[in-house]
C-alpha cells in the first residue's frame, strides 16, 4: 500500500496535485475539506456544525474530522492506497490516523509537503475565490487566518513525521507539471 499525506498550507495546490496522483498511482483521494463541503451542501447536522468553523477559517474540531475519516476508511474494502489531503491538520489527528492505519497494518508511507511562499498562497486563493464561490476564499482576512492557523496548529506535524523518516519537503512553486514531476520523484523513493 502507498499511503500518502499530501501536506501544505491552504493554496499550496494539494487538490490539484492529488488529481494527478490518483491517476498515476490508482490511489483513493480522501480530502476532509471536500468531505466537509459535501456534508454542508447536503445540509447534514455535521455539515452545519462544520460550516461555522470553516466560514471563519478555523479548524473543525478533531473528533468530527477523525470520525469522518474513520467511517470513510471503513467503507473501502480494497485499495492500492490513499492520498490524505488536508488531513491530518493537528498532531491529535495524526495520532488518530496512525492508530487507524496501524490496525490495518498499512502505515503512512510518507508525508509530501508542498512548500509555497505566503504571498503566492494569497494570490492563488484570491483568484480561486473568484471562480469557486467558496466563502473562505472570498475574504483576505479569512485567508490570512487560515494561513495563521496552519502555521500554529498544522506546521508542527512536520516534527511529528520527521523523526519517523517520513517527511519530504517539495518546492511547490512553478508549473503544475513541474510540481507533479517533483512529487513523482519522491514517490519513486518511498514506493
Ligand atoms: P484549504 O487547504 O484551501 O484551506 P480545505 O478544503 O482543505 O482547503 O479546507 C477548508 C476548511 O475545512 C478548513 O479551513 C477547515 O475549516 C476545514 N477542514 C478541512 N480539513 C480539516 C481538518 N483535517 N481538520 C479540521 N478542519 C478541517
PDB file of N, CA and C in Angstrom, residues 81-145:
ATOM      1  N   UNK A  81      -4.011   2.207  -2.068  1.00  0.00           N
ATOM      2  CA  UNK A  81      -3.501   3.174  -1.107  1.00  0.00           C
ATOM      3  C   UNK A  81      -4.372   4.419  -1.102  1.00  0.00           C
ATOM      4  N   UNK A  82      -4.030   5.336  -0.226  1.00  0.00           N
ATOM      5  CA  UNK A  82      -4.823   6.554  -0.072  1.00  0.00           C
ATOM      6  C   UNK A  82      -3.943   7.785  -0.180  1.00  0.00           C
ATOM      7  N   UNK A  83      -4.575   8.865  -0.660  1.00  0.00           N
ATOM      8  CA  UNK A  83      -3.953  10.183  -0.529  1.00  0.00           C
ATOM      9  C   UNK A  83      -4.786  10.946   0.475  1.00  0.00           C
ATOM     10  N   UNK A  84      -4.186  11.291   1.570  1.00  0.00           N
ATOM     11  CA  UNK A  84      -4.867  12.115   2.563  1.00  0.00           C
ATOM     12  C   UNK A  84      -4.541  13.568   2.252  1.00  0.00           C
ATOM     13  N   UNK A  85      -5.586  14.334   1.969  1.00  0.00           N
ATOM     14  CA  UNK A  85      -5.411  15.716   1.503  1.00  0.00           C
ATOM     15  C   UNK A  85      -6.127  16.636   2.500  1.00  0.00           C
ATOM     16  N   UNK A  86      -5.362  17.478   3.177  1.00  0.00           N
ATOM     17  CA  UNK A  86      -5.965  18.361   4.180  1.00  0.00           C
ATOM     18  C   UNK A  86      -6.205  17.649   5.502  1.00  0.00           C
ATOM     19  N   UNK A  87      -5.672  16.481   5.654  1.00  0.00           N
ATOM     20  CA  UNK A  87      -5.788  15.673   6.867  1.00  0.00           C
ATOM     21  C   UNK A  87      -4.538  14.816   6.968  1.00  0.00           C
ATOM     22  N   UNK A  88      -3.898  14.688   8.095  1.00  0.00           N
ATOM     23  CA  UNK A  88      -4.182  15.345   9.355  1.00  0.00           C
ATOM     24  C   UNK A  88      -3.752  16.819   9.357  1.00  0.00           C
ATOM     25  N   UNK A  89      -4.406  17.603  10.210  1.00  0.00           N
ATOM     26  CA  UNK A  89      -4.092  19.025  10.346  1.00  0.00           C
ATOM     27  C   UNK A  89      -3.674  19.375  11.770  1.00  0.00           C
ATOM     28  N   UNK A  90      -3.738  18.396  12.681  1.00  0.00           N
ATOM     29  CA  UNK A  90      -3.257  18.606  14.063  1.00  0.00           C
ATOM     30  C   UNK A  90      -2.526  17.328  14.469  1.00  0.00           C
ATOM     31  N   UNK A  91      -1.708  17.448  15.513  1.00  0.00           N
ATOM     32  CA  UNK A  91      -0.983  16.271  15.987  1.00  0.00           C
ATOM     33  C   UNK A  91      -1.965  15.197  16.466  1.00  0.00           C
ATOM     34  N   UNK A  92      -3.052  15.605  17.121  1.00  0.00           N
ATOM     35  CA  UNK A  92      -4.037  14.601  17.561  1.00  0.00           C
ATOM     36  C   UNK A  92      -4.646  13.856  16.372  1.00  0.00           C
ATOM     37  N   UNK A  93      -4.886  14.576  15.284  1.00  0.00           N
ATOM     38  CA  UNK A  93      -5.416  13.901  14.078  1.00  0.00           C
ATOM     39  C   UNK A  93      -4.378  12.912  13.529  1.00  0.00           C
ATOM     40  N   UNK A  94      -3.113  13.300  13.549  1.00  0.00           N
ATOM     41  CA  UNK A  94      -2.054  12.415  13.018  1.00  0.00           C
ATOM     42  C   UNK A  94      -1.964  11.147  13.861  1.00  0.00           C
ATOM     43  N   UNK A  95      -2.092  11.308  15.182  1.00  0.00           N
ATOM     44  CA  UNK A  95      -2.020  10.135  16.058  1.00  0.00           C
ATOM     45  C   UNK A  95      -3.215   9.220  15.819  1.00  0.00           C
ATOM     46  N   UNK A  96      -4.379   9.820  15.644  1.00  0.00           N
ATOM     47  CA  UNK A  96      -5.582   9.015  15.390  1.00  0.00           C
ATOM     48  C   UNK A  96      -5.454   8.275  14.051  1.00  0.00           C
ATOM     49  N   UNK A  97      -4.915   8.963  13.051  1.00  0.00           N
ATOM     50  CA  UNK A  97      -4.751   8.326  11.734  1.00  0.00           C
ATOM     51  C   UNK A  97      -3.776   7.147  11.831  1.00  0.00           C
ATOM     52  N   UNK A  98      -2.675   7.348  12.544  1.00  0.00           N
ATOM     53  CA  UNK A  98      -1.713   6.248  12.719  1.00  0.00           C
ATOM     54  C   UNK A  98      -2.382   5.045  13.358  1.00  0.00           C
ATOM     55  N   UNK A  99      -3.221   5.322  14.351  1.00  0.00           N
ATOM     56  CA  UNK A  99      -3.877   4.214  15.034  1.00  0.00           C
ATOM     57  C   UNK A  99      -4.806   3.464  14.079  1.00  0.00           C
ATOM     58  N   UNK A 100      -5.572   4.226  13.290  1.00  0.00           N
ATOM     59  CA  UNK A 100      -6.487   3.586  12.340  1.00  0.00           C
ATOM     60  C   UNK A 100      -5.710   2.742  11.328  1.00  0.00           C
ATOM     61  N   UNK A 101      -4.623   3.305  10.793  1.00  0.00           N
ATOM     62  CA  UNK A 101      -3.878   2.603   9.747  1.00  0.00           C
ATOM     63  C   UNK A 101      -3.069   1.443  10.312  1.00  0.00           C
ATOM     64  N   UNK A 102      -2.520   1.613  11.496  1.00  0.00           N
ATOM     65  CA  UNK A 102      -1.737   0.527  12.086  1.00  0.00           C
ATOM     66  C   UNK A 102      -2.612  -0.675  12.404  1.00  0.00           C
ATOM     67  N   UNK A 103      -3.872  -0.405  12.763  1.00  0.00           N
ATOM     68  CA  UNK A 103      -4.796  -1.518  12.998  1.00  0.00           C
ATOM     69  C   UNK A 103      -4.979  -2.352  11.738  1.00  0.00           C
ATOM     70  N   UNK A 104      -4.857  -1.679  10.578  1.00  0.00           N
ATOM     71  CA  UNK A 104      -4.977  -2.405   9.308  1.00  0.00           C
ATOM     72  C   UNK A 104      -3.621  -2.884   8.800  1.00  0.00           C
ATOM     73  N   UNK A 105      -2.561  -2.568   9.501  1.00  0.00           N
ATOM     74  CA  UNK A 105      -1.219  -2.961   9.060  1.00  0.00           C
ATOM     75  C   UNK A 105      -0.749  -2.207   7.830  1.00  0.00           C
ATOM     76  N   UNK A 106      -1.287  -1.007   7.600  1.00  0.00           N
ATOM     77  CA  UNK A 106      -0.928  -0.241   6.398  1.00  0.00           C
ATOM     78  C   UNK A 106      -0.543   1.199   6.774  1.00  0.00           C
ATOM     79  N   UNK A 107       0.640   1.383   7.334  1.00  0.00           N
ATOM     80  CA  UNK A 107       1.014   2.714   7.841  1.00  0.00           C
ATOM     81  C   UNK A 107       1.229   3.759   6.744  1.00  0.00           C
ATOM     82  N   UNK A 108       1.376   5.004   7.171  1.00  0.00           N
ATOM     83  CA  UNK A 108       1.705   6.100   6.251  1.00  0.00           C
ATOM     84  C   UNK A 108       3.076   5.831   5.610  1.00  0.00           C
ATOM     85  N   UNK A 109       3.154   5.962   4.283  1.00  0.00           N
ATOM     86  CA  UNK A 109       4.422   5.749   3.591  1.00  0.00           C
ATOM     87  C   UNK A 109       5.269   7.019   3.642  1.00  0.00           C
ATOM     88  N   UNK A 110       4.625   8.165   3.488  1.00  0.00           N
ATOM     89  CA  UNK A 110       5.384   9.406   3.506  1.00  0.00           C
ATOM     90  C   UNK A 110       4.474  10.616   3.567  1.00  0.00           C
ATOM     91  N   UNK A 111       5.040  11.711   4.076  1.00  0.00           N
ATOM     92  CA  UNK A 111       4.344  12.998   4.100  1.00  0.00           C
ATOM     93  C   UNK A 111       5.035  13.888   3.077  1.00  0.00           C
ATOM     94  N   UNK A 112       4.297  14.249   2.043  1.00  0.00           N
ATOM     95  CA  UNK A 112       4.852  15.082   0.977  1.00  0.00           C
ATOM     96  C   UNK A 112       4.360  16.502   1.194  1.00  0.00           C
ATOM     97  N   UNK A 113       5.285  17.372   1.525  1.00  0.00           N
ATOM     98  CA  UNK A 113       4.919  18.713   1.959  1.00  0.00           C
ATOM     99  C   UNK A 113       5.210  19.733   0.863  1.00  0.00           C
ATOM    100  N   UNK A 114       4.140  20.333   0.328  1.00  0.00           N
ATOM    101  CA  UNK A 114       4.298  21.330  -0.743  1.00  0.00           C
ATOM    102  C   UNK A 114       4.609  22.681  -0.105  1.00  0.00           C
ATOM    103  N   UNK A 115       5.762  23.239  -0.433  1.00  0.00           N
ATOM    104  CA  UNK A 115       6.192  24.475   0.208  1.00  0.00           C
ATOM    105  C   UNK A 115       6.096  25.660  -0.748  1.00  0.00           C
ATOM    106  N   UNK A 116       5.285  26.654  -0.330  1.00  0.00           N
ATOM    107  CA  UNK A 116       4.949  27.786  -1.198  1.00  0.00           C
ATOM    108  C   UNK A 116       5.032  29.082  -0.389  1.00  0.00           C
ATOM    109  N   UNK A 117       5.573  30.133  -1.010  1.00  0.00           N
ATOM    110  CA  UNK A 117       5.674  31.428  -0.315  1.00  0.00           C
ATOM    111  C   UNK A 117       4.294  32.010  -0.006  1.00  0.00           C
ATOM    112  N   UNK A 118       4.242  32.747   1.128  1.00  0.00           N
ATOM    113  CA  UNK A 118       2.945  33.243   1.613  1.00  0.00           C
ATOM    114  C   UNK A 118       2.220  34.111   0.589  1.00  0.00           C
ATOM    115  N   UNK A 119       2.937  35.045  -0.047  1.00  0.00           N
ATOM    116  CA  UNK A 119       2.248  35.944  -0.982  1.00  0.00           C
ATOM    117  C   UNK A 119       1.644  35.173  -2.156  1.00  0.00           C
ATOM    118  N   UNK A 120       2.357  34.148  -2.596  1.00  0.00           N
ATOM    119  CA  UNK A 120       1.856  33.310  -3.694  1.00  0.00           C
ATOM    120  C   UNK A 120       0.586  32.559  -3.239  1.00  0.00           C
ATOM    121  N   UNK A 121       0.557  32.111  -1.994  1.00  0.00           N
ATOM    122  CA  UNK A 121      -0.641  31.420  -1.469  1.00  0.00           C
ATOM    123  C   UNK A 121      -1.842  32.356  -1.525  1.00  0.00           C
ATOM    124  N   UNK A 122      -1.619  33.598  -1.043  1.00  0.00           N
ATOM    125  CA  UNK A 122      -2.723  34.559  -1.005  1.00  0.00           C
ATOM    126  C   UNK A 122      -3.212  34.841  -2.426  1.00  0.00           C
ATOM    127  N   UNK A 123      -2.280  35.038  -3.361  1.00  0.00           N
ATOM    128  CA  UNK A 123      -2.684  35.292  -4.756  1.00  0.00           C
ATOM    129  C   UNK A 123      -3.516  34.141  -5.315  1.00  0.00           C
ATOM    130  N   UNK A 124      -3.057  32.918  -5.058  1.00  0.00           N
ATOM    131  CA  UNK A 124      -3.776  31.754  -5.604  1.00  0.00           C
ATOM    132  C   UNK A 124      -5.177  31.645  -5.000  1.00  0.00           C
ATOM    133  N   UNK A 125      -5.281  31.873  -3.674  1.00  0.00           N
ATOM    134  CA  UNK A 125      -6.583  31.712  -3.015  1.00  0.00           C
ATOM    135  C   UNK A 125      -7.558  32.800  -3.461  1.00  0.00           C
ATOM    136  N   UNK A 126      -7.048  34.033  -3.605  1.00  0.00           N
ATOM    137  CA  UNK A 126      -7.919  35.123  -4.058  1.00  0.00           C
ATOM    138  C   UNK A 126      -8.425  34.813  -5.469  1.00  0.00           C
ATOM    139  N   UNK A 127      -7.551  34.304  -6.348  1.00  0.00           N
ATOM    140  CA  UNK A 127      -8.067  34.018  -7.699  1.00  0.00           C
ATOM    141  C   UNK A 127      -8.983  32.805  -7.701  1.00  0.00           C
ATOM    142  N   UNK A 128      -8.725  31.810  -6.845  1.00  0.00           N
ATOM    143  CA  UNK A 128      -9.647  30.679  -6.753  1.00  0.00           C
ATOM    144  C   UNK A 128     -11.014  31.157  -6.253  1.00  0.00           C
ATOM    145  N   UNK A 129     -11.006  32.092  -5.298  1.00  0.00           N
ATOM    146  CA  UNK A 129     -12.256  32.611  -4.740  1.00  0.00           C
ATOM    147  C   UNK A 129     -13.153  33.241  -5.779  1.00  0.00           C
ATOM    148  N   UNK A 130     -12.523  33.831  -6.825  1.00  0.00           N
ATOM    149  CA  UNK A 130     -13.328  34.489  -7.862  1.00  0.00           C
ATOM    150  C   UNK A 130     -14.122  33.484  -8.676  1.00  0.00           C
ATOM    151  N   UNK A 131     -13.633  32.235  -8.768  1.00  0.00           N
ATOM    152  CA  UNK A 131     -14.380  31.246  -9.552  1.00  0.00           C
ATOM    153  C   UNK A 131     -15.064  30.172  -8.709  1.00  0.00           C
ATOM    154  N   UNK A 132     -14.510  29.866  -7.526  1.00  0.00           N
ATOM    155  CA  UNK A 132     -15.027  28.706  -6.773  1.00  0.00           C
ATOM    156  C   UNK A 132     -16.308  29.020  -6.005  1.00  0.00           C
ATOM    157  N   UNK A 133     -16.492  30.281  -5.648  1.00  0.00           N
ATOM    158  CA  UNK A 133     -17.636  30.618  -4.809  1.00  0.00           C
ATOM    159  C   UNK A 133     -17.453  30.190  -3.362  1.00  0.00           C
ATOM    160  N   UNK A 134     -16.290  29.652  -3.012  1.00  0.00           N
ATOM    161  CA  UNK A 134     -16.057  29.246  -1.623  1.00  0.00           C
ATOM    162  C   UNK A 134     -15.966  30.469  -0.726  1.00  0.00           C
ATOM    163  N   UNK A 135     -16.809  30.496   0.319  1.00  0.00           N
ATOM    164  CA  UNK A 135     -16.868  31.669   1.202  1.00  0.00           C
ATOM    165  C   UNK A 135     -15.500  31.953   1.822  1.00  0.00           C
ATOM    166  N   UNK A 136     -14.759  30.880   2.161  1.00  0.00           N
ATOM    167  CA  UNK A 136     -13.479  31.094   2.851  1.00  0.00           C
ATOM    168  C   UNK A 136     -12.372  31.559   1.912  1.00  0.00           C
ATOM    169  N   UNK A 137     -12.639  31.593   0.602  1.00  0.00           N
ATOM    170  CA  UNK A 137     -11.650  32.117  -0.360  1.00  0.00           C
ATOM    171  C   UNK A 137     -11.980  33.553  -0.781  1.00  0.00           C
ATOM    172  N   UNK A 138     -13.074  34.104  -0.256  1.00  0.00           N
ATOM    173  CA  UNK A 138     -13.541  35.405  -0.757  1.00  0.00           C
ATOM    174  C   UNK A 138     -12.949  36.587  -0.002  1.00  0.00           C
ATOM    175  N   UNK A 139     -12.454  36.321   1.199  1.00  0.00           N
ATOM    176  CA  UNK A 139     -12.150  37.409   2.108  1.00  0.00           C
ATOM    177  C   UNK A 139     -10.691  37.299   2.563  1.00  0.00           C
ATOM    178  N   UNK A 140      -9.916  38.352   2.330  1.00  0.00           N
ATOM    179  CA  UNK A 140      -8.481  38.264   2.645  1.00  0.00           C
ATOM    180  C   UNK A 140      -8.202  38.047   4.122  1.00  0.00           C
ATOM    181  N   UNK A 141      -9.071  38.577   4.996  1.00  0.00           N
ATOM    182  CA  UNK A 141      -8.848  38.390   6.439  1.00  0.00           C
ATOM    183  C   UNK A 141      -9.026  36.914   6.810  1.00  0.00           C
ATOM    184  N   UNK A 142      -9.974  36.252   6.164  1.00  0.00           N
ATOM    185  CA  UNK A 142     -10.190  34.821   6.443  1.00  0.00           C
ATOM    186  C   UNK A 142      -9.029  33.995   5.882  1.00  0.00           C
ATOM    187  N   UNK A 143      -8.561  34.397   4.715  1.00  0.00           N
ATOM    188  CA  UNK A 143      -7.406  33.706   4.115  1.00  0.00           C
ATOM    189  C   UNK A 143      -6.197  33.823   5.045  1.00  0.00           C
ATOM    190  N   UNK A 144      -5.957  35.041   5.539  1.00  0.00           N
ATOM    191  CA  UNK A 144      -4.838  35.273   6.483  1.00  0.00           C
ATOM    192  C   UNK A 144      -5.003  34.389   7.708  1.00  0.00           C
ATOM    193  N   UNK A 145      -6.224  34.315   8.225  1.00  0.00           N
ATOM    194  CA  UNK A 145      -6.474  33.495   9.415  1.00  0.00           C
ATOM    195  C   UNK A 145      -6.168  32.026   9.142  1.00  0.00           C
TER     196      UNK A 145
END
